[in-house]
Amino acid sequence: MRPTLVYDGDCGFCKRWVGRWRHLTGDAVEYAPSQEAAKRFPKIPAEAFDRAVQFVDADGAATEGAAAVFKALERGPWPWRACSAAYRRLPGFAAVSEALYGLVARHRQAASTVTRWLWGEDLSAPTFHLARLLFVRGIALCYFLAFLSFALQW
């Protein structure tokens, strides 16, 4: 069984961020709304799904809240693995993370609004295709003008 992050499928904030995390972790983590996945994990009480996201590891061990988020994201690229390590090892990091998670969980609508203000509607990872295209063509133009100038002076 793949590790699974179970989230509130009715929460727009949760769905938006799960979409971003899905991109980061690829196939290493399964993401399932609690409305569908709760019956797969009968050992987790229904109140726990309402309270926070749940991460169920391959061995069946469940974690919730910020710890669950970090456990899922540690299967992604290195910066997220470092955050997970900080959660486990850095004094105070876990307490602050859980406090912030609780604050966001209690005010999901406001957090969703702030997310839209900061990142827009789409949280998928930026590709920078246009910036790359313009940068490479700009460099090419600079080289062309430099060699043209040299040719004219020679």
Tab-separated table of N, CA and C in Angstrom:
chain	number	residue	atom	x	y	z
A	1	MET	N	0.835	-1.184	0.000
A	1	MET	CA	0.000	0.000	0.000
A	1	MET	C	0.884	1.253	0.000
A	2	ARG	N	0.536	2.189	-0.863
A	2	ARG	CA	1.258	3.465	-0.910
A	2	ARG	C	0.873	4.339	0.263
A	3	PRO	N	1.802	5.183	0.741
A	3	PRO	CA	1.429	6.153	1.773
A	3	PRO	C	0.323	7.060	1.229
A	4	THR	N	-0.606	7.433	2.097
A	4	THR	CA	-1.772	8.205	1.665
A	4	THR	C	-1.974	9.417	2.566
A	5	LEU	N	-2.170	10.570	1.940
A	5	LEU	CA	-2.558	11.773	2.673
A	5	LEU	C	-4.055	11.942	2.462
A	6	VAL	N	-4.808	11.922	3.556
A	6	VAL	CA	-6.258	12.055	3.496
A	6	VAL	C	-6.616	13.472	3.926
A	7	TYR	N	-7.364	14.175	3.081
A	7	TYR	CA	-7.705	15.579	3.320
A	7	TYR	C	-9.205	15.784	3.169
A	8	ASP	N	-9.678	16.951	3.554
A	8	ASP	CA	-11.092	17.292	3.435
A	8	ASP	C	-11.389	17.669	1.983
A	9	GLY	N	-12.122	16.815	1.302
A	9	GLY	CA	-12.431	17.037	-0.107
A	9	GLY	C	-13.398	18.176	-0.346
A	10	ASP	N	-14.065	18.660	0.706
A	10	ASP	CA	-15.002	19.775	0.558
A	10	ASP	C	-14.332	21.129	0.760
A	11	CYS	N	-13.087	21.107	1.189
A	11	CYS	CA	-12.366	22.343	1.499
A	11	CYS	C	-11.570	22.807	0.274
A	12	GLY	N	-11.903	23.997	-0.236
A	12	GLY	CA	-11.204	24.533	-1.401
A	12	GLY	C	-9.728	24.776	-1.120
A	13	PHE	N	-9.420	25.252	0.087
A	13	PHE	CA	-8.032	25.489	0.480
A	13	PHE	C	-7.248	24.186	0.429
A	14	CYS	N	-7.826	23.130	1.003
A	14	CYS	CA	-7.154	21.816	1.035
A	14	CYS	C	-6.942	21.288	-0.377
A	15	LYS	N	-7.972	21.355	-1.208
A	15	LYS	CA	-7.860	20.838	-2.578
A	15	LYS	C	-6.792	21.585	-3.369
A	16	ARG	N	-6.734	22.899	-3.174
A	16	ARG	CA	-5.755	23.714	-3.891
A	16	ARG	C	-4.327	23.297	-3.527
A	17	TRP	N	-4.049	23.156	-2.226
A	17	TRP	CA	-2.692	22.809	-1.795
A	17	TRP	C	-2.346	21.356	-2.080
A	18	VAL	N	-3.319	20.470	-1.996
A	18	VAL	CA	-3.062	19.062	-2.330
A	18	VAL	C	-2.664	18.949	-3.796
A	19	GLY	N	-3.275	19.753	-4.651
A	19	GLY	CA	-2.884	19.753	-6.061
A	19	GLY	C	-1.422	20.121	-6.232
A	20	ARG	N	-0.962	21.098	-5.472
A	20	ARG	CA	0.446	21.506	-5.534
A	20	ARG	C	1.351	20.412	-4.985
A	21	TRP	N	0.970	19.820	-3.845
A	21	TRP	CA	1.786	18.773	-3.232
A	21	TRP	C	1.844	17.531	-4.105
A	22	ARG	N	0.748	17.239	-4.801
A	22	ARG	CA	0.716	16.086	-5.701
A	22	ARG	C	1.789	16.245	-6.782
A	23	HIS	N	1.941	17.463	-7.266
A	23	HIS	CA	2.971	17.741	-8.268
A	23	HIS	C	4.369	17.535	-7.670
A	24	LEU	N	4.563	17.924	-6.418
A	24	LEU	CA	5.876	17.806	-5.773
A	24	LEU	C	6.263	16.363	-5.472
A	25	THR	N	5.309	15.562	-5.036
A	25	THR	CA	5.632	14.195	-4.600
A	25	THR	C	5.447	13.144	-5.679
A	26	GLY	N	4.774	13.492	-6.758
A	26	GLY	CA	4.577	12.525	-7.842
A	26	GLY	C	3.772	11.323	-7.366
A	27	ASP	N	4.220	10.142	-7.759
A	27	ASP	CA	3.512	8.908	-7.413
A	27	ASP	C	3.906	8.349	-6.050
A	28	ALA	N	4.786	9.030	-5.331
A	28	ALA	CA	5.254	8.521	-4.036
A	28	ALA	C	4.163	8.571	-2.965
A	29	VAL	N	3.180	9.460	-3.130
A	29	VAL	CA	2.109	9.615	-2.147
A	29	VAL	C	0.779	9.615	-2.880
A	30	GLU	N	-0.179	8.908	-2.311
A	30	GLU	CA	-1.543	8.944	-2.826
A	30	GLU	C	-2.297	10.019	-2.040
A	31	TYR	N	-3.134	10.785	-2.705
A	31	TYR	CA	-3.931	11.814	-2.056
A	31	TYR	C	-5.396	11.431	-2.230
A	32	ALA	N	-6.132	11.411	-1.122
A	32	ALA	CA	-7.528	10.986	-1.182
A	32	ALA	C	-8.379	11.862	-0.275
A	33	PRO	N	-9.545	12.294	-0.772
A	33	PRO	CA	-10.449	13.055	0.091
A	33	PRO	C	-11.016	12.146	1.184
A	34	SER	N	-11.199	12.713	2.361
A	34	SER	CA	-11.683	11.913	3.492
A	34	SER	C	-13.074	11.347	3.234
A	35	GLN	N	-13.869	12.028	2.429
A	35	GLN	CA	-15.214	11.555	2.132
A	35	GLN	C	-15.174	10.193	1.439
A	36	GLU	N	-14.108	9.909	0.693
A	36	GLU	CA	-13.968	8.623	0.005
A	36	GLU	C	-13.064	7.660	0.768
A	37	ALA	N	-12.030	8.171	1.417
A	37	ALA	CA	-10.995	7.315	1.998
A	37	ALA	C	-11.266	6.893	3.436
A	38	ALA	N	-12.202	7.528	4.117
A	38	ALA	CA	-12.426	7.226	5.533
A	38	ALA	C	-12.741	5.752	5.753
A	39	LYS	N	-13.480	5.149	4.859
A	39	LYS	CA	-13.845	3.734	5.035
A	39	LYS	C	-12.643	2.807	4.835
A	40	ARG	N	-11.602	3.274	4.151
A	40	ARG	CA	-10.391	2.462	3.980
A	40	ARG	C	-9.543	2.408	5.242
A	41	PHE	N	-9.747	3.387	6.132
A	41	PHE	CA	-8.952	3.484	7.357
A	41	PHE	C	-9.878	3.504	8.576
A	42	PRO	N	-10.464	2.365	8.915
A	42	PRO	CA	-11.442	2.339	10.010
A	42	PRO	C	-10.835	2.614	11.391
A	43	LYS	N	-9.523	2.486	11.541
A	43	LYS	CA	-8.889	2.740	12.837
A	43	LYS	C	-8.820	4.230	13.164
A	44	ILE	N	-8.965	5.082	12.144
A	44	ILE	CA	-8.922	6.532	12.366
A	44	ILE	C	-10.350	7.011	12.603
A	45	PRO	N	-10.619	7.638	13.761
A	45	PRO	CA	-11.989	8.113	14.030
A	45	PRO	C	-12.413	9.214	13.053
A	46	ALA	N	-13.701	9.303	12.803
A	46	ALA	CA	-14.250	10.294	11.865
A	46	ALA	C	-13.903	11.718	12.300
A	47	GLU	N	-13.859	11.965	13.619
A	47	GLU	CA	-13.533	13.311	14.117
A	47	GLU	C	-12.121	13.723	13.707
A	48	ALA	N	-11.218	12.754	13.611
A	48	ALA	CA	-9.834	13.066	13.229
A	48	ALA	C	-9.779	13.598	11.806
A	49	PHE	N	-10.605	13.044	10.922
A	49	PHE	CA	-10.637	13.531	9.540
A	49	PHE	C	-11.182	14.954	9.475
A	50	ASP	N	-12.125	15.278	10.370
A	50	ASP	CA	-12.679	16.635	10.402
A	50	ASP	C	-11.692	17.635	10.996
A	51	ARG	N	-10.838	17.158	11.889
A	51	ARG	CA	-9.921	18.023	12.628
A	51	ARG	C	-8.695	18.427	11.806
A	52	ALA	N	-8.116	17.458	11.064
A	52	ALA	CA	-6.848	17.731	10.376
A	52	ALA	C	-6.617	16.698	9.275
A	53	VAL	N	-5.662	17.004	8.391
A	53	VAL	CA	-5.267	16.014	7.393
A	53	VAL	C	-4.628	14.838	8.119
A	54	GLN	N	-4.748	13.661	7.512
A	54	GLN	CA	-4.190	12.439	8.091
A	54	GLN	C	-3.224	11.840	7.074
A	55	PHE	N	-2.058	11.441	7.541
A	55	PHE	CA	-1.101	10.749	6.686
A	55	PHE	C	-1.005	9.315	7.185
A	56	VAL	N	-1.333	8.386	6.318
A	56	VAL	CA	-1.265	6.974	6.667
A	56	VAL	C	-0.088	6.380	5.912
A	57	ASP	N	0.920	5.966	6.666
A	57	ASP	CA	2.137	5.407	6.079
A	57	ASP	C	1.869	4.015	5.511
A	58	ALA	N	2.825	3.494	4.766
A	58	ALA	CA	2.667	2.177	4.143
A	58	ALA	C	2.437	1.082	5.178
A	59	ASP	N	2.962	1.272	6.393
A	59	ASP	CA	2.775	0.266	7.445
A	59	ASP	C	1.476	0.474	8.229
A	60	GLY	N	0.682	1.485	7.863
A	60	GLY	CA	-0.600	1.733	8.510
A	60	GLY	C	-0.553	2.737	9.646
A	61	ALA	N	0.640	3.236	10.002
A	61	ALA	CA	0.757	4.228	11.071
A	61	ALA	C	0.187	5.563	10.592
A	62	ALA	N	-0.646	6.187	11.429
A	62	ALA	CA	-1.303	7.442	11.055
A	62	ALA	C	-0.692	8.615	11.808
A	63	THR	N	-0.574	9.731	11.102
A	63	THR	CA	-0.078	10.991	11.652
A	63	THR	C	-1.046	12.071	11.204
A	64	GLU	N	-1.194	13.139	11.996
A	64	GLU	CA	-2.122	14.198	11.589
A	64	GLU	C	-1.503	15.577	11.714
A	65	GLY	N	-2.155	16.540	11.101
A	65	GLY	CA	-1.745	17.933	11.201
A	65	GLY	C	-0.486	18.244	10.411
A	66	ALA	N	0.321	19.146	10.960
A	66	ALA	CA	1.546	19.570	10.280
A	66	ALA	C	2.498	18.395	10.099
A	67	ALA	N	2.533	17.493	11.066
A	67	ALA	CA	3.398	16.312	10.941
A	67	ALA	C	3.007	15.497	9.713
A	68	ALA	N	1.701	15.378	9.462
A	68	ALA	CA	1.225	14.634	8.296
A	68	ALA	C	1.661	15.314	6.997
A	69	VAL	N	1.554	16.621	6.961
A	69	VAL	CA	1.962	17.364	5.768
A	69	VAL	C	3.451	17.165	5.508
A	70	PHE	N	4.274	17.293	6.546
A	70	PHE	CA	5.715	17.129	6.368
A	70	PHE	C	6.081	15.698	5.989
A	71	LYS	N	5.362	14.707	6.530
A	71	LYS	CA	5.641	13.311	6.170
A	71	LYS	C	5.351	13.072	4.684
A	72	ALA	N	4.297	13.700	4.182
A	72	ALA	CA	3.986	13.557	2.754
A	72	ALA	C	5.027	14.274	1.906
A	73	LEU	N	5.378	15.501	2.314
A	73	LEU	CA	6.294	16.304	1.510
A	73	LEU	C	7.740	15.819	1.569
A	74	GLU	N	8.090	15.013	2.562
A	74	GLU	CA	9.459	14.498	2.614
A	74	GLU	C	9.725	13.517	1.476
A	75	ARG	N	8.687	13.112	0.791
A	75	ARG	CA	8.853	12.248	-0.375
A	75	ARG	C	9.012	13.059	-1.658
A	76	GLY	N	9.119	14.379	-1.507
A	76	GLY	CA	9.310	15.281	-2.632
A	76	GLY	C	10.755	15.730	-2.737
A	77	PRO	N	11.000	16.874	-3.394
A	77	PRO	CA	12.364	17.387	-3.570
A	77	PRO	C	13.021	17.773	-2.250
A	78	TRP	N	14.330	17.981	-2.293
A	78	TRP	CA	15.136	18.174	-1.080
A	78	TRP	C	14.688	19.267	-0.135
A	79	PRO	N	14.230	20.444	-0.571
A	79	PRO	CA	13.905	21.446	0.454
A	79	PRO	C	12.808	20.957	1.399
A	80	TRP	N	11.879	20.170	0.863
A	80	TRP	CA	10.790	19.674	1.695
A	80	TRP	C	11.273	18.574	2.622
A	81	ARG	N	12.237	17.788	2.180
A	81	ARG	CA	12.831	16.781	3.068
A	81	ARG	C	13.530	17.472	4.236
A	82	ALA	N	14.160	18.611	3.965
A	82	ALA	CA	14.833	19.366	5.026
A	82	ALA	C	13.808	19.897	6.031
A	83	CYS	N	12.645	20.335	5.557
A	83	CYS	CA	11.599	20.811	6.468
A	83	CYS	C	11.103	19.678	7.357
A	84	SER	N	10.974	18.507	6.784
A	84	SER	CA	10.542	17.352	7.571
A	84	SER	C	11.580	17.000	8.628
A	85	ALA	N	12.843	17.064	8.261
A	85	ALA	CA	13.915	16.802	9.227
A	85	ALA	C	13.911	17.859	10.329
A	86	ALA	N	13.667	19.112	9.955
A	86	ALA	CA	13.598	20.189	10.956
A	86	ALA	C	12.436	19.946	11.908
A	87	TYR	N	11.319	19.464	11.383
A	87	TYR	CA	10.165	19.169	12.230
A	87	TYR	C	10.530	18.120	13.290
A	88	ARG	N	11.281	17.127	12.893
A	88	ARG	CA	11.643	16.048	13.811
A	88	ARG	C	12.771	16.424	14.763
A	89	ARG	N	13.710	17.253	14.323
A	89	ARG	CA	14.944	17.447	15.087
A	89	ARG	C	15.161	18.836	15.685
A	90	LEU	N	14.622	19.860	15.077
A	90	LEU	CA	14.893	21.231	15.506
A	90	LEU	C	13.950	21.629	16.652
A	91	PRO	N	14.484	21.949	17.808
A	91	PRO	CA	13.626	22.301	18.944
A	91	PRO	C	12.724	23.493	18.617
A	92	GLY	N	11.449	23.352	18.908
A	92	GLY	CA	10.484	24.417	18.688
A	92	GLY	C	9.843	24.425	17.320
A	93	PHE	N	10.487	23.831	16.330
A	93	PHE	CA	9.956	23.855	14.966
A	93	PHE	C	8.612	23.127	14.892
A	94	ALA	N	8.517	21.979	15.530
A	94	ALA	CA	7.277	21.200	15.506
A	94	ALA	C	6.146	21.971	16.191
A	95	ALA	N	6.435	22.576	17.323
A	95	ALA	CA	5.402	23.317	18.058
A	95	ALA	C	4.883	24.502	17.235
A	96	VAL	N	5.794	25.233	16.618
A	96	VAL	CA	5.391	26.382	15.793
A	96	VAL	C	4.604	25.902	14.575
A	97	SER	N	5.073	24.829	13.950
A	97	SER	CA	4.382	24.283	12.774
A	97	SER	C	2.964	23.849	13.125
A	98	GLU	N	2.804	23.150	14.231
A	98	GLU	CA	1.475	22.691	14.644
A	98	GLU	C	0.574	23.870	15.005
A	99	ALA	N	1.141	24.893	15.640
A	99	ALA	CA	0.347	26.079	15.977
A	99	ALA	C	-0.136	26.786	14.709
A	100	LEU	N	0.754	26.951	13.739
A	100	LEU	CA	0.361	27.576	12.468
A	100	LEU	C	-0.646	26.718	11.715
A	101	TYR	N	-0.437	25.398	11.732
A	101	TYR	CA	-1.386	24.494	11.079
A	101	TYR	C	-2.767	24.652	11.722
A	102	GLY	N	-2.813	24.668	13.054
A	102	GLY	CA	-4.085	24.823	13.754
A	102	GLY	C	-4.762	26.145	13.429
A	103	LEU	N	-3.977	27.208	13.337
A	103	LEU	CA	-4.520	28.517	12.985
A	103	LEU	C	-5.155	28.490	11.591
A	104	VAL	N	-4.443	27.915	10.643
A	104	VAL	CA	-4.967	27.827	9.272
A	104	VAL	C	-6.193	26.916	9.234
A	105	ALA	N	-6.143	25.791	9.946
A	105	ALA	CA	-7.268	24.850	9.940
A	105	ALA	C	-8.531	25.490	10.506
A	106	ARG	N	-8.385	26.334	11.508
A	106	ARG	CA	-9.553	27.002	12.101
A	106	ARG	C	-10.073	28.146	11.233
A	107	HIS	N	-9.240	28.667	10.336
A	107	HIS	CA	-9.628	29.811	9.497
A	107	HIS	C	-9.359	29.493	8.025
A	108	ARG	N	-9.903	28.396	7.558
A	108	ARG	CA	-9.623	27.946	6.180
A	108	ARG	C	-10.072	28.945	5.123
A	109	GLN	N	-11.229	29.552	5.323
A	109	GLN	CA	-11.733	30.501	4.324
A	109	GLN	C	-10.790	31.690	4.179
A	110	ALA	N	-10.338	32.235	5.298
A	110	ALA	CA	-9.395	33.360	5.252
A	110	ALA	C	-8.071	32.919	4.643
A	111	ALA	N	-7.607	31.718	5.001
A	111	ALA	CA	-6.359	31.203	4.444
A	111	ALA	C	-6.486	30.994	2.936
A	112	SER	N	-7.653	30.558	2.503
A	112	SER	CA	-7.889	30.375	1.069
A	112	SER	C	-7.848	31.713	0.337
A	113	THR	N	-8.415	32.739	0.943
A	113	THR	CA	-8.393	34.080	0.348
A	113	THR	C	-6.965	34.601	0.250
A	114	VAL	N	-6.199	34.453	1.321
A	114	VAL	CA	-4.798	34.895	1.309
A	114	VAL	C	-4.004	34.123	0.259
A	115	THR	N	-4.256	32.826	0.136
A	115	THR	CA	-3.583	32.012	-0.879
A	115	THR	C	-3.870	32.539	-2.275
A	116	ARG	N	-5.137	32.858	-2.535
A	116	ARG	CA	-5.493	33.399	-3.853
A	116	ARG	C	-4.815	34.738	-4.097
A	117	TRP	N	-4.715	35.582	-3.076
A	117	TRP	CA	-4.041	36.877	-3.235
A	117	TRP	C	-2.567	36.691	-3.555
A	118	LEU	N	-1.921	35.760	-2.874
A	118	LEU	CA	-0.478	35.590	-3.035
A	118	LEU	C	-0.081	34.768	-4.259
A	119	TRP	N	-0.837	33.700	-4.556
A	119	TRP	CA	-0.440	32.783	-5.626
A	119	TRP	C	-1.422	32.736	-6.778
A	120	GLY	N	-2.598	33.299	-6.626
A	120	GLY	CA	-3.606	33.221	-7.672
A	120	GLY	C	-4.435	31.956	-7.535
A	121	GLU	N	-5.274	31.705	-8.522
A	121	GLU	CA	-6.169	30.544	-8.476
A	121	GLU	C	-5.427	29.233	-8.670
A	122	ASP	N	-4.392	29.258	-9.473
A	122	ASP	CA	-3.672	28.038	-9.822
A	122	ASP	C	-2.385	27.931	-9.019
A	123	LEU	N	-2.273	26.885	-8.210
A	123	LEU	CA	-1.080	26.696	-7.388
A	123	LEU	C	-0.074	25.739	-8.017
A	124	SER	N	-0.312	25.323	-9.247
A	124	SER	CA	0.644	24.407	-9.860
A	124	SER	C	1.999	25.097	-9.991
A	125	ALA	N	3.031	24.296	-9.980
A	125	ALA	CA	4.392	24.839	-10.005
A	125	ALA	C	4.625	25.634	-11.286
A	126	PRO	N	5.247	26.792	-11.184
A	126	PRO	CA	5.517	27.601	-12.377
A	126	PRO	C	6.526	26.907	-13.280
A	127	THR	N	6.372	27.092	-14.567
A	127	THR	CA	7.278	26.452	-15.526
A	127	THR	C	8.325	27.413	-16.064
A	128	PHE	N	8.065	28.703	-16.051
A	128	PHE	CA	8.993	29.737	-16.515
A	128	PHE	C	9.351	29.597	-17.995
A	129	HIS	N	8.473	28.984	-18.787
A	129	HIS	CA	8.754	28.806	-20.215
A	129	HIS	C	8.960	30.141	-20.922
A	130	LEU	N	8.074	31.090	-20.682
A	130	LEU	CA	8.179	32.382	-21.360
A	130	LEU	C	9.448	33.116	-20.929
A	131	ALA	N	9.748	33.118	-19.629
A	131	ALA	CA	10.954	33.797	-19.147
A	131	ALA	C	12.211	33.172	-19.749
A	132	ARG	N	12.240	31.845	-19.796
A	132	ARG	CA	13.395	31.154	-20.398
A	132	ARG	C	13.539	31.514	-21.869
A	133	LEU	N	12.431	31.498	-22.575
A	133	LEU	CA	12.442	31.813	-24.006
A	133	LEU	C	12.967	33.226	-24.246
A	134	LEU	N	12.437	34.198	-23.488
A	134	LEU	CA	12.869	35.582	-23.672
A	134	LEU	C	14.326	35.773	-23.268
A	135	PHE	N	14.767	35.139	-22.203
A	135	PHE	CA	16.147	35.272	-21.749
A	135	PHE	C	17.126	34.726	-22.785
A	136	VAL	N	16.877	33.521	-23.277
A	136	VAL	CA	17.780	32.907	-24.259
A	136	VAL	C	17.814	33.718	-25.551
A	137	ARG	N	16.667	34.196	-26.005
A	137	ARG	CA	16.645	35.002	-27.226
A	137	ARG	C	17.310	36.355	-27.008
A	138	GLY	N	17.173	36.913	-25.816
A	138	GLY	CA	17.854	38.174	-25.500
A	138	GLY	C	19.366	38.005	-25.508
A	139	ILE	N	19.855	36.919	-24.946
A	139	ILE	CA	21.303	36.630	-24.971
A	139	ILE	C	21.771	36.454	-26.416
A	140	ALA	N	20.967	35.730	-27.197
A	140	ALA	CA	21.324	35.513	-28.609
A	140	ALA	C	21.414	36.853	-29.342
A	141	LEU	N	20.475	37.749	-29.077
A	141	LEU	CA	20.493	39.075	-29.709
A	141	LEU	C	21.742	39.854	-29.290
A	142	CYS	N	22.117	39.772	-28.012
A	142	CYS	CA	23.334	40.459	-27.544
A	142	CYS	C	24.572	39.933	-28.266
A	143	TYR	N	24.692	38.612	-28.392
A	143	TYR	CA	25.828	38.033	-29.106
A	143	TYR	C	25.828	38.461	-30.573
A	144	PHE	N	24.645	38.444	-31.198
A	144	PHE	CA	24.558	38.845	-32.600
A	144	PHE	C	25.041	40.290	-32.778
A	145	LEU	N	24.561	41.183	-31.905
A	145	LEU	CA	24.961	42.587	-32.013
A	145	LEU	C	26.451	42.770	-31.728
A	146	ALA	N	26.996	42.009	-30.792
A	146	ALA	CA	28.423	42.108	-30.473
A	146	ALA	C	29.266	41.673	-31.669
A	147	PHE	N	28.901	40.539	-32.303
A	147	PHE	CA	29.670	40.072	-33.454
A	147	PHE	C	29.467	40.968	-34.670
A	148	LEU	N	28.277	41.520	-34.834
A	148	LEU	CA	28.028	42.451	-35.924
A	148	LEU	C	28.883	43.711	-35.738
A	149	SER	N	28.955	44.226	-34.527
A	149	SER	CA	29.779	45.384	-34.213
A	149	SER	C	31.257	45.091	-34.494
A	150	PHE	N	31.703	43.902	-34.069
A	150	PHE	CA	33.093	43.512	-34.306
A	150	PHE	C	33.380	43.422	-35.804
A	151	ALA	N	32.421	42.843	-36.554
A	151	ALA	CA	32.606	42.692	-38.015
A	151	ALA	C	32.731	44.052	-38.688
A	152	LEU	N	31.901	44.995	-38.261
A	152	LEU	CA	31.929	46.323	-38.866
A	152	LEU	C	33.238	47.058	-38.524
A	153	GLN	N	33.751	46.830	-37.319
A	153	GLN	CA	35.006	47.501	-36.922
A	153	GLN	C	36.218	46.855	-37.587
A	154	TRP	N	36.150	45.615	-37.871
A	154	TRP	CA	37.273	44.903	-38.446
A	154	TRP	C	37.415	45.331	-39.891
